[in-house]
């Protein structure tokens, strides 16, 4: 005798039958049998695969080729509950509204870096070609950007403080629009780089420091042994010099458990939760996997480098995301991007993601 019976009528496995029988088979004990009645021939072919994948046993079912006319009865013995791995924790990545095209501009000051992070979207490292952005190009871009209503300029790399003229570059751009410098905070402690740091206008320049975890584990694994402590020291120095400091953390989903502790650590050094950004890895540059970046699904954030213009700052190693072969004039870059966005809108493109870097 079956422990439970269910009449599936004309439902097939693609129209709710599997959900219905899964619900009912969970009401009986392992080893007990459920009898399914069906008028749908396709169930005879589809149900064995479901039973196998679900860990149950199909003990009595007509073969599709020998079944004759329905209705048919199929007996399913419930299997033992399967052990399921604990789900990976999910990171609550920072989100936000898209910046209107033309209000935010990214500049890559350079591409060489003192680190070789395993997820670096720009493939930066000590061995990378510097590709220095000239100060006059940065200044011209900032002036044109501000004249067109630009509101926020971000300078990234590489490690910007390796640019030999960073002080001049920041002064030339911050004269037109507020600037955020993205840094690992490890190389500006002394010498000419300390001089460049101290020369910057505190009311116009923010430091965004990369710090990937509350403790050293994840950060040092992604960036190199000892880098976590050096980043914290850099944060303390920048704050001591009067800069507003923001922190950006990059978390793979498997390391989400550490994310909650970072807020407390930053609060302890005087950084508000609003100044913390948690972002995923982008599948660009050095990263072996991560969030895919393309023009159809990621909001545009115009990005200028020494050798061109790009759709988004995390896509500067991807030729499919290159907008122009020259960073100037900025108007041309923005016009191209607006044309692309307009065509996509006319075609009904939807569902863009804001991939936040700041």
mmCIF file of N, CA and C in Angstrom, residues 159-246:
data_model
loop_
_atom_site.group_PDB
_atom_site.id
_atom_site.type_symbol
_atom_site.label_atom_id
_atom_site.label_comp_id
_atom_site.label_asym_id
_atom_site.label_seq_id
_atom_site.Cartn_x
_atom_site.Cartn_y
_atom_site.Cartn_z
ATOM 1 N N UNK A 159 49.230 52.120 -8.769
ATOM 2 C CA UNK A 159 49.268 52.878 -7.526
ATOM 3 C C UNK A 159 49.583 54.320 -7.885
ATOM 4 N N UNK A 160 48.609 55.229 -7.735
ATOM 5 C CA UNK A 160 48.828 56.607 -8.162
ATOM 6 C C UNK A 160 50.073 57.259 -7.572
ATOM 7 N N UNK A 161 50.428 56.906 -6.340
ATOM 8 C CA UNK A 161 51.579 57.564 -5.719
ATOM 9 C C UNK A 161 52.907 57.127 -6.325
ATOM 10 N N UNK A 162 52.885 56.205 -7.272
ATOM 11 C CA UNK A 162 54.084 55.896 -8.033
ATOM 12 C C UNK A 162 54.250 56.830 -9.236
ATOM 13 N N UNK A 163 53.221 57.599 -9.560
ATOM 14 C CA UNK A 163 53.341 58.593 -10.638
ATOM 15 C C UNK A 163 54.274 59.700 -10.129
ATOM 16 N N UNK A 164 55.368 59.973 -10.820
ATOM 17 C CA UNK A 164 56.344 60.943 -10.300
ATOM 18 C C UNK A 164 55.819 62.364 -10.191
ATOM 19 N N UNK A 165 54.715 62.677 -10.864
ATOM 20 C CA UNK A 165 54.149 64.021 -10.816
ATOM 21 C C UNK A 165 52.722 64.008 -10.255
ATOM 22 N N UNK A 166 52.457 63.089 -9.346
ATOM 23 C CA UNK A 166 51.081 62.988 -8.838
ATOM 24 C C UNK A 166 50.640 64.269 -8.141
ATOM 25 N N UNK A 167 51.520 64.886 -7.375
ATOM 26 C CA UNK A 167 51.137 66.124 -6.695
ATOM 27 C C UNK A 167 50.653 67.173 -7.671
ATOM 28 N N UNK A 168 51.394 67.348 -8.765
ATOM 29 C CA UNK A 168 51.001 68.316 -9.782
ATOM 30 C C UNK A 168 49.724 67.886 -10.484
ATOM 31 N N UNK A 169 49.583 66.599 -10.749
ATOM 32 C CA UNK A 169 48.393 66.089 -11.439
ATOM 33 C C UNK A 169 47.141 66.315 -10.587
ATOM 34 N N UNK A 170 47.236 66.026 -9.295
ATOM 35 C CA UNK A 170 46.079 66.214 -8.417
ATOM 36 C C UNK A 170 45.752 67.701 -8.286
ATOM 37 N N UNK A 171 46.774 68.538 -8.154
ATOM 38 C CA UNK A 171 46.517 69.980 -8.043
ATOM 39 C C UNK A 171 45.833 70.517 -9.297
ATOM 40 N N UNK A 172 46.275 70.028 -10.467
ATOM 41 C CA UNK A 172 45.715 70.513 -11.725
ATOM 42 C C UNK A 172 44.271 70.083 -11.927
ATOM 43 N N UNK A 173 43.895 68.933 -11.393
ATOM 44 C CA UNK A 173 42.524 68.459 -11.551
ATOM 45 C C UNK A 173 41.618 68.961 -10.428
ATOM 46 N N UNK A 174 42.137 68.988 -9.189
ATOM 47 C CA UNK A 174 41.317 69.427 -8.056
ATOM 48 C C UNK A 174 40.997 70.912 -8.133
ATOM 49 N N UNK A 175 41.699 71.642 -8.978
ATOM 50 C CA UNK A 175 41.363 73.053 -9.181
ATOM 51 C C UNK A 175 40.034 73.223 -9.890
ATOM 52 N N UNK A 176 39.555 72.156 -10.535
ATOM 53 C CA UNK A 176 38.314 72.227 -11.312
ATOM 54 C C UNK A 176 37.150 71.479 -10.664
ATOM 55 N N UNK A 177 37.421 70.380 -9.955
ATOM 56 C CA UNK A 177 36.355 69.496 -9.480
ATOM 57 C C UNK A 177 36.896 68.669 -8.318
ATOM 58 N N UNK A 178 36.055 68.286 -7.344
ATOM 59 C CA UNK A 178 36.536 67.447 -6.247
ATOM 60 C C UNK A 178 37.143 66.143 -6.757
ATOM 61 N N UNK A 179 38.224 65.705 -6.104
ATOM 62 C CA UNK A 179 38.998 64.553 -6.547
ATOM 63 C C UNK A 179 39.079 63.506 -5.436
ATOM 64 N N UNK A 180 38.962 62.241 -5.831
ATOM 65 C CA UNK A 180 39.249 61.122 -4.933
ATOM 66 C C UNK A 180 40.422 60.352 -5.503
ATOM 67 N N UNK A 181 41.420 60.099 -4.673
ATOM 68 C CA UNK A 181 42.590 59.329 -5.085
ATOM 69 C C UNK A 181 42.480 57.935 -4.492
ATOM 70 N N UNK A 182 42.495 56.913 -5.359
ATOM 71 C CA UNK A 182 42.423 55.522 -4.916
ATOM 72 C C UNK A 182 43.841 54.994 -4.735
ATOM 73 N N UNK A 183 44.162 54.521 -3.528
ATOM 74 C CA UNK A 183 45.527 54.145 -3.191
ATOM 75 C C UNK A 183 45.540 52.935 -2.266
ATOM 76 N N UNK A 184 46.655 52.207 -2.273
ATOM 77 C CA UNK A 184 46.816 51.139 -1.273
ATOM 78 C C UNK A 184 47.463 51.665 0.005
ATOM 79 N N UNK A 185 47.816 52.953 0.022
ATOM 80 C CA UNK A 185 48.281 53.669 1.222
ATOM 81 C C UNK A 185 49.590 53.122 1.786
ATOM 82 N N UNK A 186 50.399 52.502 0.943
ATOM 83 C CA UNK A 186 51.609 51.856 1.435
ATOM 84 C C UNK A 186 52.891 52.576 1.060
ATOM 85 N N UNK A 187 52.839 53.545 0.147
ATOM 86 C CA UNK A 187 54.094 54.105 -0.358
ATOM 87 C C UNK A 187 54.217 55.608 -0.139
ATOM 88 N N UNK A 188 53.259 56.230 0.565
ATOM 89 C CA UNK A 188 53.329 57.693 0.688
ATOM 90 C C UNK A 188 53.816 58.140 2.068
ATOM 91 N N UNK A 189 54.509 57.279 2.769
ATOM 92 C CA UNK A 189 54.900 57.602 4.134
ATOM 93 C C UNK A 189 56.091 58.525 4.258
ATOM 94 N N UNK A 190 56.928 58.603 3.231
ATOM 95 C CA UNK A 190 58.124 59.442 3.357
ATOM 96 C C UNK A 190 58.612 59.875 1.971
ATOM 97 N N UNK A 191 59.595 60.752 1.991
ATOM 98 C CA UNK A 191 60.216 61.185 0.752
ATOM 99 C C UNK A 191 59.301 62.045 -0.097
ATOM 100 N N UNK A 192 59.546 62.032 -1.417
ATOM 101 C CA UNK A 192 58.786 62.889 -2.322
ATOM 102 C C UNK A 192 57.319 62.502 -2.390
ATOM 103 N N UNK A 193 57.014 61.215 -2.119
ATOM 104 C CA UNK A 193 55.600 60.806 -2.126
ATOM 105 C C UNK A 193 54.874 61.375 -0.915
ATOM 106 N N UNK A 194 55.560 61.445 0.231
ATOM 107 C CA UNK A 194 54.971 62.113 1.397
ATOM 108 C C UNK A 194 54.781 63.593 1.090
ATOM 109 N N UNK A 195 55.739 64.196 0.409
ATOM 110 C CA UNK A 195 55.599 65.612 0.027
ATOM 111 C C UNK A 195 54.384 65.800 -0.881
ATOM 112 N N UNK A 196 54.193 64.862 -1.837
ATOM 113 C CA UNK A 196 53.029 64.957 -2.732
ATOM 114 C C UNK A 196 51.735 64.861 -1.942
ATOM 115 N N UNK A 197 51.697 63.930 -0.997
ATOM 116 C CA UNK A 197 50.502 63.762 -0.164
ATOM 117 C C UNK A 197 50.205 65.035 0.609
ATOM 118 N N UNK A 198 51.219 65.590 1.260
ATOM 119 C CA UNK A 198 50.990 66.756 2.105
ATOM 120 C C UNK A 198 50.647 68.000 1.282
ATOM 121 N N UNK A 199 51.005 67.996 -0.001
ATOM 122 C CA UNK A 199 50.711 69.159 -0.841
ATOM 123 C C UNK A 199 49.257 69.236 -1.268
ATOM 124 N N UNK A 200 48.503 68.155 -1.093
ATOM 125 C CA UNK A 200 47.147 68.098 -1.638
ATOM 126 C C UNK A 200 46.159 68.864 -0.774
ATOM 127 N N UNK A 201 45.185 69.472 -1.439
ATOM 128 C CA UNK A 201 44.175 70.308 -0.799
ATOM 129 C C UNK A 201 43.169 69.429 -0.050
ATOM 130 N N UNK A 202 43.171 69.521 1.264
ATOM 131 C CA UNK A 202 42.302 68.645 2.071
ATOM 132 C C UNK A 202 40.826 68.880 1.798
ATOM 133 N N UNK A 203 40.461 70.100 1.418
ATOM 134 C CA UNK A 203 39.040 70.397 1.193
ATOM 135 C C UNK A 203 38.563 69.905 -0.161
ATOM 136 N N UNK A 204 39.487 69.536 -1.050
ATOM 137 C CA UNK A 204 39.099 69.118 -2.399
ATOM 138 C C UNK A 204 39.490 67.691 -2.716
ATOM 139 N N UNK A 205 40.264 67.036 -1.844
ATOM 140 C CA UNK A 205 40.818 65.716 -2.153
ATOM 141 C C UNK A 205 40.469 64.728 -1.044
ATOM 142 N N UNK A 206 39.933 63.584 -1.449
ATOM 143 C CA UNK A 206 39.639 62.465 -0.547
ATOM 144 C C UNK A 206 40.564 61.312 -0.886
ATOM 145 N N UNK A 207 40.997 60.580 0.141
ATOM 146 C CA UNK A 207 41.778 59.366 -0.070
ATOM 147 C C UNK A 207 40.858 58.154 0.071
ATOM 148 N N UNK A 208 40.863 57.274 -0.927
ATOM 149 C CA UNK A 208 40.151 55.996 -0.826
ATOM 150 C C UNK A 208 41.193 54.889 -0.758
ATOM 151 N N UNK A 209 41.220 54.206 0.368
ATOM 152 C CA UNK A 209 42.249 53.199 0.637
ATOM 153 C C UNK A 209 41.662 51.805 0.493
ATOM 154 N N UNK A 210 42.420 50.925 -0.134
ATOM 155 C CA UNK A 210 42.003 49.521 -0.283
ATOM 156 C C UNK A 210 42.353 48.752 0.979
ATOM 157 N N UNK A 211 41.332 48.184 1.624
ATOM 158 C CA UNK A 211 41.527 47.341 2.814
ATOM 159 C C UNK A 211 40.510 46.218 2.723
ATOM 160 N N UNK A 212 40.971 44.995 2.502
ATOM 161 C CA UNK A 212 40.066 43.920 2.108
ATOM 162 C C UNK A 212 39.507 43.076 3.241
ATOM 163 N N UNK A 213 39.916 43.318 4.472
ATOM 164 C CA UNK A 213 39.373 42.498 5.561
ATOM 165 C C UNK A 213 39.697 43.133 6.896
ATOM 166 N N UNK A 214 38.934 42.703 7.918
ATOM 167 C CA UNK A 214 39.146 43.232 9.264
ATOM 168 C C UNK A 214 40.498 42.802 9.807
ATOM 169 N N UNK A 215 40.819 41.522 9.647
ATOM 170 C CA UNK A 215 42.123 41.008 10.019
ATOM 171 C C UNK A 215 43.003 40.881 8.797
ATOM 172 N N UNK A 216 44.171 40.338 9.007
ATOM 173 C CA UNK A 216 45.136 40.293 7.911
ATOM 174 C C UNK A 216 44.879 39.175 6.904
ATOM 175 N N UNK A 217 44.038 38.174 7.267
ATOM 176 C CA UNK A 217 43.937 36.960 6.455
ATOM 177 C C UNK A 217 43.623 37.178 4.987
ATOM 178 N N UNK A 218 42.434 37.696 4.699
ATOM 179 C CA UNK A 218 42.021 37.867 3.308
ATOM 180 C C UNK A 218 42.864 38.926 2.609
ATOM 181 N N UNK A 219 43.077 40.050 3.278
ATOM 182 C CA UNK A 219 43.828 41.138 2.660
ATOM 183 C C UNK A 219 45.234 40.675 2.258
ATOM 184 N N UNK A 220 45.926 40.017 3.179
ATOM 185 C CA UNK A 220 47.289 39.573 2.871
ATOM 186 C C UNK A 220 47.302 38.452 1.839
ATOM 187 N N UNK A 221 46.266 37.637 1.835
ATOM 188 C CA UNK A 221 46.208 36.567 0.834
ATOM 189 C C UNK A 221 46.045 37.137 -0.571
ATOM 190 N N UNK A 222 45.259 38.209 -0.681
ATOM 191 C CA UNK A 222 45.005 38.798 -1.999
ATOM 192 C C UNK A 222 46.097 39.767 -2.429
ATOM 193 N N UNK A 223 46.784 40.385 -1.469
ATOM 194 C CA UNK A 223 47.689 41.485 -1.801
ATOM 195 C C UNK A 223 49.143 41.249 -1.410
ATOM 196 N N UNK A 224 49.389 40.296 -0.513
ATOM 197 C CA UNK A 224 50.767 40.029 -0.111
ATOM 198 C C UNK A 224 50.947 40.124 1.392
ATOM 199 N N UNK A 225 51.828 39.315 1.930
ATOM 200 C CA UNK A 225 52.060 39.253 3.372
ATOM 201 C C UNK A 225 52.503 40.610 3.916
ATOM 202 N N UNK A 226 51.878 41.018 5.010
ATOM 203 C CA UNK A 226 52.235 42.259 5.673
ATOM 204 C C UNK A 226 51.543 43.496 5.148
ATOM 205 N N UNK A 227 50.767 43.355 4.068
ATOM 206 C CA UNK A 227 50.160 44.542 3.460
ATOM 207 C C UNK A 227 49.003 45.101 4.287
ATOM 208 N N UNK A 228 48.333 44.253 5.057
ATOM 209 C CA UNK A 228 47.209 44.724 5.867
ATOM 210 C C UNK A 228 47.684 45.730 6.904
ATOM 211 N N UNK A 229 48.740 45.403 7.603
ATOM 212 C CA UNK A 229 49.262 46.312 8.624
ATOM 213 C C UNK A 229 49.732 47.621 8.005
ATOM 214 N N UNK A 230 50.353 47.542 6.825
ATOM 215 C CA UNK A 230 50.825 48.760 6.162
ATOM 216 C C UNK A 230 49.665 49.629 5.697
ATOM 217 N N UNK A 231 48.575 49.006 5.238
ATOM 218 C CA UNK A 231 47.405 49.775 4.823
ATOM 219 C C UNK A 231 46.790 50.504 6.019
ATOM 220 N N UNK A 232 46.699 49.829 7.158
ATOM 221 C CA UNK A 232 46.165 50.483 8.355
ATOM 222 C C UNK A 232 47.041 51.661 8.767
ATOM 223 N N UNK A 233 48.354 51.484 8.666
ATOM 224 C CA UNK A 233 49.253 52.587 8.999
ATOM 225 C C UNK A 233 49.057 53.754 8.038
ATOM 226 N N UNK A 234 48.828 53.454 6.765
ATOM 227 C CA UNK A 234 48.574 54.511 5.790
ATOM 228 C C UNK A 234 47.283 55.252 6.060
ATOM 229 N N UNK A 235 46.255 54.516 6.455
ATOM 230 C CA UNK A 235 44.983 55.145 6.815
ATOM 231 C C UNK A 235 45.188 56.104 7.987
ATOM 232 N N UNK A 236 45.921 55.650 9.002
ATOM 233 C CA UNK A 236 46.169 56.499 10.178
ATOM 234 C C UNK A 236 46.940 57.756 9.787
ATOM 235 N N UNK A 237 47.932 57.614 8.903
ATOM 236 C CA UNK A 237 48.708 58.772 8.473
ATOM 237 C C UNK A 237 47.835 59.772 7.717
ATOM 238 N N UNK A 238 47.053 59.275 6.755
ATOM 239 C CA UNK A 238 46.218 60.176 5.961
ATOM 240 C C UNK A 238 45.203 60.910 6.836
ATOM 241 N N UNK A 239 44.590 60.197 7.758
ATOM 242 C CA UNK A 239 43.632 60.846 8.655
ATOM 243 C C UNK A 239 44.347 61.860 9.553
ATOM 244 N N UNK A 240 45.544 61.506 10.012
ATOM 245 C CA UNK A 240 46.303 62.425 10.853
ATOM 246 C C UNK A 240 46.684 63.711 10.136
ATOM 247 N N UNK A 241 46.808 63.639 8.810
ATOM 248 C CA UNK A 241 47.130 64.818 8.017
ATOM 249 C C UNK A 241 45.886 65.610 7.622
ATOM 250 N N UNK A 242 44.700 65.116 8.047
ATOM 251 C CA UNK A 242 43.473 65.878 7.833
ATOM 252 C C UNK A 242 42.665 65.499 6.617
ATOM 253 N N UNK A 243 42.994 64.379 5.981
ATOM 254 C CA UNK A 243 42.225 63.947 4.823
ATOM 255 C C UNK A 243 40.980 63.174 5.245
ATOM 256 N N UNK A 244 39.903 63.355 4.483
ATOM 257 C CA UNK A 244 38.799 62.410 4.584
ATOM 258 C C UNK A 244 39.270 61.100 3.957
ATOM 259 N N UNK A 245 39.067 60.004 4.669
ATOM 260 C CA UNK A 245 39.501 58.695 4.191
ATOM 261 C C UNK A 245 38.292 57.790 4.028
ATOM 262 N N UNK A 246 38.143 57.242 2.825
ATOM 263 C CA UNK A 246 37.168 56.201 2.571
ATOM 264 C C UNK A 246 37.918 54.889 2.416
#
